């Protein structure tokens, strides 16, 4: 299940890009879900653990992936850690929900991420409330995020 904490959270990894750079392994990149996230967010194809075909940059390494993809993969591969998901754009929201369906994760947000018009389940740790869509999330998050 996805758990969200809004606002300052000292134990959160504030810069997930640096965490990714210093932690990722080849299997993080070649994992099927990681490959799908890379293709969707960065429009790039994983050719191997250390080479990715980017339509903009050509052949790149995992270090040249976008900050959003690096954050998503870090959330997925290190579910025991709490990451600042405000490093992601709203285009990453559906993947955060997907990861939360697969395993228990906690993210830190410092903005109102748009999870879209779909139903989902997320626990807001600040208030200990469970929400099921943006209509339920917005009033709670809006009171916390300023």
JSON list of C-alpha atoms in Angstrom, two decimals:
[
{"chain": "A", "resi": 1, "resn": "UNK", "atom": "CA", "xyz": [0.00, 0.00, 0.00]},
{"chain": "A", "resi": 2, "resn": "UNK", "atom": "CA", "xyz": [1.08, 3.55, -0.65]},
{"chain": "A", "resi": 3, "resn": "UNK", "atom": "CA", "xyz": [1.62, 5.78, 2.37]},
{"chain": "A", "resi": 4, "resn": "UNK", "atom": "CA", "xyz": [2.25, 9.51, 1.94]},
{"chain": "A", "resi": 5, "resn": "UNK", "atom": "CA", "xyz": [3.71, 12.01, 4.37]},
{"chain": "A", "resi": 6, "resn": "UNK", "atom": "CA", "xyz": [3.33, 15.67, 3.38]},
{"chain": "A", "resi": 7, "resn": "UNK", "atom": "CA", "xyz": [5.89, 18.28, 4.41]},
{"chain": "A", "resi": 8, "resn": "UNK", "atom": "CA", "xyz": [9.28, 18.11, 6.06]},
{"chain": "A", "resi": 9, "resn": "UNK", "atom": "CA", "xyz": [10.32, 14.62, 7.01]},
{"chain": "A", "resi": 10, "resn": "UNK", "atom": "CA", "xyz": [13.87, 14.39, 8.38]},
{"chain": "A", "resi": 11, "resn": "UNK", "atom": "CA", "xyz": [14.24, 10.66, 7.63]},
{"chain": "A", "resi": 12, "resn": "UNK", "atom": "CA", "xyz": [13.26, 11.07, 3.96]},
{"chain": "A", "resi": 13, "resn": "UNK", "atom": "CA", "xyz": [15.92, 10.88, 1.30]},
{"chain": "A", "resi": 14, "resn": "UNK", "atom": "CA", "xyz": [15.66, 14.42, -0.01]},
{"chain": "A", "resi": 15, "resn": "UNK", "atom": "CA", "xyz": [17.79, 13.90, -3.14]},
{"chain": "A", "resi": 16, "resn": "UNK", "atom": "CA", "xyz": [16.80, 10.52, -4.63]},
{"chain": "A", "resi": 17, "resn": "UNK", "atom": "CA", "xyz": [18.95, 11.14, -7.71]},
{"chain": "A", "resi": 18, "resn": "UNK", "atom": "CA", "xyz": [22.12, 11.03, -5.59]},
{"chain": "A", "resi": 19, "resn": "UNK", "atom": "CA", "xyz": [20.83, 7.93, -3.79]},
{"chain": "A", "resi": 20, "resn": "UNK", "atom": "CA", "xyz": [20.23, 6.22, -7.15]},
{"chain": "A", "resi": 21, "resn": "UNK", "atom": "CA", "xyz": [23.66, 7.18, -8.48]},
{"chain": "A", "resi": 22, "resn": "UNK", "atom": "CA", "xyz": [25.39, 5.67, -5.45]},
{"chain": "A", "resi": 23, "resn": "UNK", "atom": "CA", "xyz": [23.16, 2.62, -4.97]},
{"chain": "A", "resi": 24, "resn": "UNK", "atom": "CA", "xyz": [21.66, 1.19, -8.16]},
{"chain": "A", "resi": 25, "resn": "UNK", "atom": "CA", "xyz": [22.82, -2.12, -9.55]},
{"chain": "A", "resi": 26, "resn": "UNK", "atom": "CA", "xyz": [22.46, -3.61, -13.03]},
{"chain": "A", "resi": 27, "resn": "UNK", "atom": "CA", "xyz": [19.43, -5.67, -12.04]},
{"chain": "A", "resi": 28, "resn": "UNK", "atom": "CA", "xyz": [17.57, -2.47, -11.06]},
{"chain": "A", "resi": 29, "resn": "UNK", "atom": "CA", "xyz": [17.70, -1.40, -14.72]},
{"chain": "A", "resi": 30, "resn": "UNK", "atom": "CA", "xyz": [16.89, -4.74, -16.36]},
{"chain": "A", "resi": 31, "resn": "UNK", "atom": "CA", "xyz": [13.87, -5.44, -14.12]},
{"chain": "A", "resi": 32, "resn": "UNK", "atom": "CA", "xyz": [10.69, -5.57, -16.24]},
{"chain": "A", "resi": 33, "resn": "UNK", "atom": "CA", "xyz": [8.85, -2.88, -14.28]},
{"chain": "A", "resi": 34, "resn": "UNK", "atom": "CA", "xyz": [11.89, -0.59, -14.38]},
{"chain": "A", "resi": 35, "resn": "UNK", "atom": "CA", "xyz": [12.10, -1.05, -18.16]},
{"chain": "A", "resi": 36, "resn": "UNK", "atom": "CA", "xyz": [8.42, -0.11, -18.52]},
{"chain": "A", "resi": 37, "resn": "UNK", "atom": "CA", "xyz": [8.87, 3.01, -16.38]},
{"chain": "A", "resi": 38, "resn": "UNK", "atom": "CA", "xyz": [11.95, 4.06, -18.38]},
{"chain": "A", "resi": 39, "resn": "UNK", "atom": "CA", "xyz": [10.07, 3.57, -21.65]},
{"chain": "A", "resi": 40, "resn": "UNK", "atom": "CA", "xyz": [7.00, 5.48, -20.46]},
{"chain": "A", "resi": 41, "resn": "UNK", "atom": "CA", "xyz": [8.64, 8.39, -18.65]},
{"chain": "A", "resi": 42, "resn": "UNK", "atom": "CA", "xyz": [11.85, 8.88, -20.65]},
{"chain": "A", "resi": 43, "resn": "UNK", "atom": "CA", "xyz": [10.64, 7.35, -23.94]},
{"chain": "A", "resi": 44, "resn": "UNK", "atom": "CA", "xyz": [13.82, 5.27, -23.87]},
{"chain": "A", "resi": 45, "resn": "UNK", "atom": "CA", "xyz": [14.47, 1.57, -24.41]},
{"chain": "A", "resi": 46, "resn": "UNK", "atom": "CA", "xyz": [16.70, -0.50, -22.13]},
{"chain": "A", "resi": 47, "resn": "UNK", "atom": "CA", "xyz": [19.10, -2.44, -24.37]},
{"chain": "A", "resi": 48, "resn": "UNK", "atom": "CA", "xyz": [21.13, -3.80, -21.49]},
{"chain": "A", "resi": 49, "resn": "UNK", "atom": "CA", "xyz": [22.04, -3.09, -17.90]},
{"chain": "A", "resi": 50, "resn": "UNK", "atom": "CA", "xyz": [24.43, -0.30, -18.90]},
{"chain": "A", "resi": 51, "resn": "UNK", "atom": "CA", "xyz": [23.03, 0.99, -22.19]},
{"chain": "A", "resi": 52, "resn": "UNK", "atom": "CA", "xyz": [19.71, 2.67, -22.84]},
{"chain": "A", "resi": 53, "resn": "UNK", "atom": "CA", "xyz": [18.55, 4.01, -26.20]},
{"chain": "A", "resi": 54, "resn": "UNK", "atom": "CA", "xyz": [17.24, 7.57, -25.77]},
{"chain": "A", "resi": 55, "resn": "UNK", "atom": "CA", "xyz": [15.48, 9.22, -28.72]},
{"chain": "A", "resi": 56, "resn": "UNK", "atom": "CA", "xyz": [16.99, 12.54, -27.68]},
{"chain": "A", "resi": 57, "resn": "UNK", "atom": "CA", "xyz": [20.46, 11.67, -26.40]},
{"chain": "A", "resi": 58, "resn": "UNK", "atom": "CA", "xyz": [21.23, 8.41, -28.23]},
{"chain": "A", "resi": 59, "resn": "UNK", "atom": "CA", "xyz": [22.99, 5.73, -26.19]},
{"chain": "A", "resi": 60, "resn": "UNK", "atom": "CA", "xyz": [23.04, 6.63, -22.49]},
{"chain": "A", "resi": 61, "resn": "UNK", "atom": "CA", "xyz": [23.88, 4.93, -19.22]},
{"chain": "A", "resi": 62, "resn": "UNK", "atom": "CA", "xyz": [21.44, 4.70, -16.30]},
{"chain": "A", "resi": 63, "resn": "UNK", "atom": "CA", "xyz": [23.11, 7.78, -14.82]},
{"chain": "A", "resi": 64, "resn": "UNK", "atom": "CA", "xyz": [21.64, 9.93, -17.62]},
{"chain": "A", "resi": 65, "resn": "UNK", "atom": "CA", "xyz": [18.03, 8.89, -16.96]},
{"chain": "A", "resi": 66, "resn": "UNK", "atom": "CA", "xyz": [15.63, 11.58, -15.78]},
{"chain": "A", "resi": 67, "resn": "UNK", "atom": "CA", "xyz": [15.35, 12.39, -12.10]},
{"chain": "A", "resi": 68, "resn": "UNK", "atom": "CA", "xyz": [11.76, 11.15, -12.12]},
{"chain": "A", "resi": 69, "resn": "UNK", "atom": "CA", "xyz": [12.69, 7.70, -13.39]},
{"chain": "A", "resi": 70, "resn": "UNK", "atom": "CA", "xyz": [15.63, 7.46, -10.99]},
{"chain": "A", "resi": 71, "resn": "UNK", "atom": "CA", "xyz": [13.29, 8.31, -8.11]},
{"chain": "A", "resi": 72, "resn": "UNK", "atom": "CA", "xyz": [10.67, 5.76, -9.22]},
{"chain": "A", "resi": 73, "resn": "UNK", "atom": "CA", "xyz": [13.23, 2.99, -9.54]},
{"chain": "A", "resi": 74, "resn": "UNK", "atom": "CA", "xyz": [14.68, 3.89, -6.13]},
{"chain": "A", "resi": 75, "resn": "UNK", "atom": "CA", "xyz": [11.20, 3.77, -4.54]},
{"chain": "A", "resi": 76, "resn": "UNK", "atom": "CA", "xyz": [10.59, 0.39, -6.18]},
{"chain": "A", "resi": 77, "resn": "UNK", "atom": "CA", "xyz": [13.95, -1.20, -5.43]},
{"chain": "A", "resi": 78, "resn": "UNK", "atom": "CA", "xyz": [14.44, 0.22, -1.91]},
{"chain": "A", "resi": 79, "resn": "UNK", "atom": "CA", "xyz": [10.92, 0.05, -0.42]},
{"chain": "A", "resi": 80, "resn": "UNK", "atom": "CA", "xyz": [12.32, 0.24, 3.12]},
{"chain": "A", "resi": 81, "resn": "UNK", "atom": "CA", "xyz": [13.50, 3.81, 2.43]},
{"chain": "A", "resi": 82, "resn": "UNK", "atom": "CA", "xyz": [11.38, 6.96, 2.23]},
{"chain": "A", "resi": 83, "resn": "UNK", "atom": "CA", "xyz": [12.02, 9.14, -0.81]},
{"chain": "A", "resi": 84, "resn": "UNK", "atom": "CA", "xyz": [11.13, 12.72, -1.62]},
{"chain": "A", "resi": 85, "resn": "UNK", "atom": "CA", "xyz": [8.73, 11.98, -4.48]},
{"chain": "A", "resi": 86, "resn": "UNK", "atom": "CA", "xyz": [8.42, 15.70, -5.21]},
{"chain": "A", "resi": 87, "resn": "UNK", "atom": "CA", "xyz": [11.50, 15.00, -7.34]},
{"chain": "A", "resi": 88, "resn": "UNK", "atom": "CA", "xyz": [9.00, 13.38, -9.72]},
{"chain": "A", "resi": 89, "resn": "UNK", "atom": "CA", "xyz": [6.58, 15.09, -12.04]},
{"chain": "A", "resi": 90, "resn": "UNK", "atom": "CA", "xyz": [2.90, 14.22, -12.20]},
{"chain": "A", "resi": 91, "resn": "UNK", "atom": "CA", "xyz": [3.74, 11.89, -15.11]},
{"chain": "A", "resi": 92, "resn": "UNK", "atom": "CA", "xyz": [5.26, 9.58, -12.47]},
{"chain": "A", "resi": 93, "resn": "UNK", "atom": "CA", "xyz": [2.11, 9.44, -10.29]},
{"chain": "A", "resi": 94, "resn": "UNK", "atom": "CA", "xyz": [0.59, 6.39, -11.99]},
{"chain": "A", "resi": 95, "resn": "UNK", "atom": "CA", "xyz": [3.85, 4.50, -11.44]},
{"chain": "A", "resi": 96, "resn": "UNK", "atom": "CA", "xyz": [3.94, 5.43, -7.74]},
{"chain": "A", "resi": 97, "resn": "UNK", "atom": "CA", "xyz": [0.42, 4.01, -7.47]},
{"chain": "A", "resi": 98, "resn": "UNK", "atom": "CA", "xyz": [1.51, 0.85, -9.34]},
{"chain": "A", "resi": 99, "resn": "UNK", "atom": "CA", "xyz": [4.50, 0.32, -7.05]},
{"chain": "A", "resi": 100, "resn": "UNK", "atom": "CA", "xyz": [2.17, 0.86, -4.05]},
{"chain": "A", "resi": 101, "resn": "UNK", "atom": "CA", "xyz": [-0.08, -1.92, -5.37]},
{"chain": "A", "resi": 102, "resn": "UNK", "atom": "CA", "xyz": [2.88, -4.30, -5.54]},
{"chain": "A", "resi": 103, "resn": "UNK", "atom": "CA", "xyz": [4.47, -3.53, -2.17]},
{"chain": "A", "resi": 104, "resn": "UNK", "atom": "CA", "xyz": [4.20, -1.30, 0.87]},
{"chain": "A", "resi": 105, "resn": "UNK", "atom": "CA", "xyz": [5.97, 2.00, 0.23]},
{"chain": "A", "resi": 106, "resn": "UNK", "atom": "CA", "xyz": [6.11, 5.37, 1.95]},
{"chain": "A", "resi": 107, "resn": "UNK", "atom": "CA", "xyz": [6.86, 8.54, 0.05]},
{"chain": "A", "resi": 108, "resn": "UNK", "atom": "CA", "xyz": [7.37, 12.12, 1.13]},
{"chain": "A", "resi": 109, "resn": "UNK", "atom": "CA", "xyz": [5.64, 14.86, -0.85]},
{"chain": "A", "resi": 110, "resn": "UNK", "atom": "CA", "xyz": [6.12, 18.59, -0.54]},
{"chain": "A", "resi": 111, "resn": "UNK", "atom": "CA", "xyz": [3.55, 19.47, -3.19]},
{"chain": "A", "resi": 112, "resn": "UNK", "atom": "CA", "xyz": [0.11, 18.32, -4.34]},
{"chain": "A", "resi": 113, "resn": "UNK", "atom": "CA", "xyz": [0.84, 15.52, -6.79]},
{"chain": "A", "resi": 114, "resn": "UNK", "atom": "CA", "xyz": [-1.98, 14.82, -9.24]},
{"chain": "A", "resi": 115, "resn": "UNK", "atom": "CA", "xyz": [-2.80, 11.11, -9.16]},
{"chain": "A", "resi": 116, "resn": "UNK", "atom": "CA", "xyz": [-5.45, 11.55, -11.85]},
{"chain": "A", "resi": 117, "resn": "UNK", "atom": "CA", "xyz": [-9.11, 10.60, -12.09]},
{"chain": "A", "resi": 118, "resn": "UNK", "atom": "CA", "xyz": [-8.71, 6.94, -11.13]},
{"chain": "A", "resi": 119, "resn": "UNK", "atom": "CA", "xyz": [-9.51, 5.24, -7.85]},
{"chain": "A", "resi": 120, "resn": "UNK", "atom": "CA", "xyz": [-6.55, 4.33, -5.67]},
{"chain": "A", "resi": 121, "resn": "UNK", "atom": "CA", "xyz": [-5.77, 3.63, -2.05]},
{"chain": "A", "resi": 122, "resn": "UNK", "atom": "CA", "xyz": [-3.30, 5.70, -0.07]},
{"chain": "A", "resi": 123, "resn": "UNK", "atom": "CA", "xyz": [-2.77, 6.37, 3.60]},
{"chain": "A", "resi": 124, "resn": "UNK", "atom": "CA", "xyz": [-1.98, 9.95, 4.57]},
{"chain": "A", "resi": 125, "resn": "UNK", "atom": "CA", "xyz": [0.40, 9.56, 7.50]},
{"chain": "A", "resi": 126, "resn": "UNK", "atom": "CA", "xyz": [-0.03, 13.15, 8.71]},
{"chain": "A", "resi": 127, "resn": "UNK", "atom": "CA", "xyz": [-3.69, 12.50, 9.58]},
{"chain": "A", "resi": 128, "resn": "UNK", "atom": "CA", "xyz": [-3.82, 8.67, 9.58]},
{"chain": "A", "resi": 129, "resn": "UNK", "atom": "CA", "xyz": [-6.60, 8.79, 6.96]},
{"chain": "A", "resi": 130, "resn": "UNK", "atom": "CA", "xyz": [-7.01, 6.47, 3.98]},
{"chain": "A", "resi": 131, "resn": "UNK", "atom": "CA", "xyz": [-8.10, 8.09, 0.71]},
{"chain": "A", "resi": 132, "resn": "UNK", "atom": "CA", "xyz": [-9.42, 6.50, -2.46]},
{"chain": "A", "resi": 133, "resn": "UNK", "atom": "CA", "xyz": [-9.28, 9.28, -5.07]},
{"chain": "A", "resi": 134, "resn": "UNK", "atom": "CA", "xyz": [-8.19, 12.86, -5.63]},
{"chain": "A", "resi": 135, "resn": "UNK", "atom": "CA", "xyz": [-11.52, 14.22, -4.34]},
{"chain": "A", "resi": 136, "resn": "UNK", "atom": "CA", "xyz": [-10.72, 12.71, -0.94]},
{"chain": "A", "resi": 137, "resn": "UNK", "atom": "CA", "xyz": [-7.00, 13.53, -1.08]},
{"chain": "A", "resi": 138, "resn": "UNK", "atom": "CA", "xyz": [-7.14, 17.21, -2.05]},
{"chain": "A", "resi": 139, "resn": "UNK", "atom": "CA", "xyz": [-8.83, 18.63, 1.06]},
{"chain": "A", "resi": 140, "resn": "UNK", "atom": "CA", "xyz": [-6.48, 16.73, 3.36]},
{"chain": "A", "resi": 141, "resn": "UNK", "atom": "CA", "xyz": [-3.29, 17.50, 1.46]},
{"chain": "A", "resi": 142, "resn": "UNK", "atom": "CA", "xyz": [-4.39, 21.11, 0.88]},
{"chain": "A", "resi": 143, "resn": "UNK", "atom": "CA", "xyz": [-4.60, 21.67, 4.64]},
{"chain": "A", "resi": 144, "resn": "UNK", "atom": "CA", "xyz": [-1.06, 20.36, 5.13]},
{"chain": "A", "resi": 145, "resn": "UNK", "atom": "CA", "xyz": [0.87, 21.64, 2.10]},
{"chain": "A", "resi": 146, "resn": "UNK", "atom": "CA", "xyz": [1.28, 25.39, 2.05]}
]
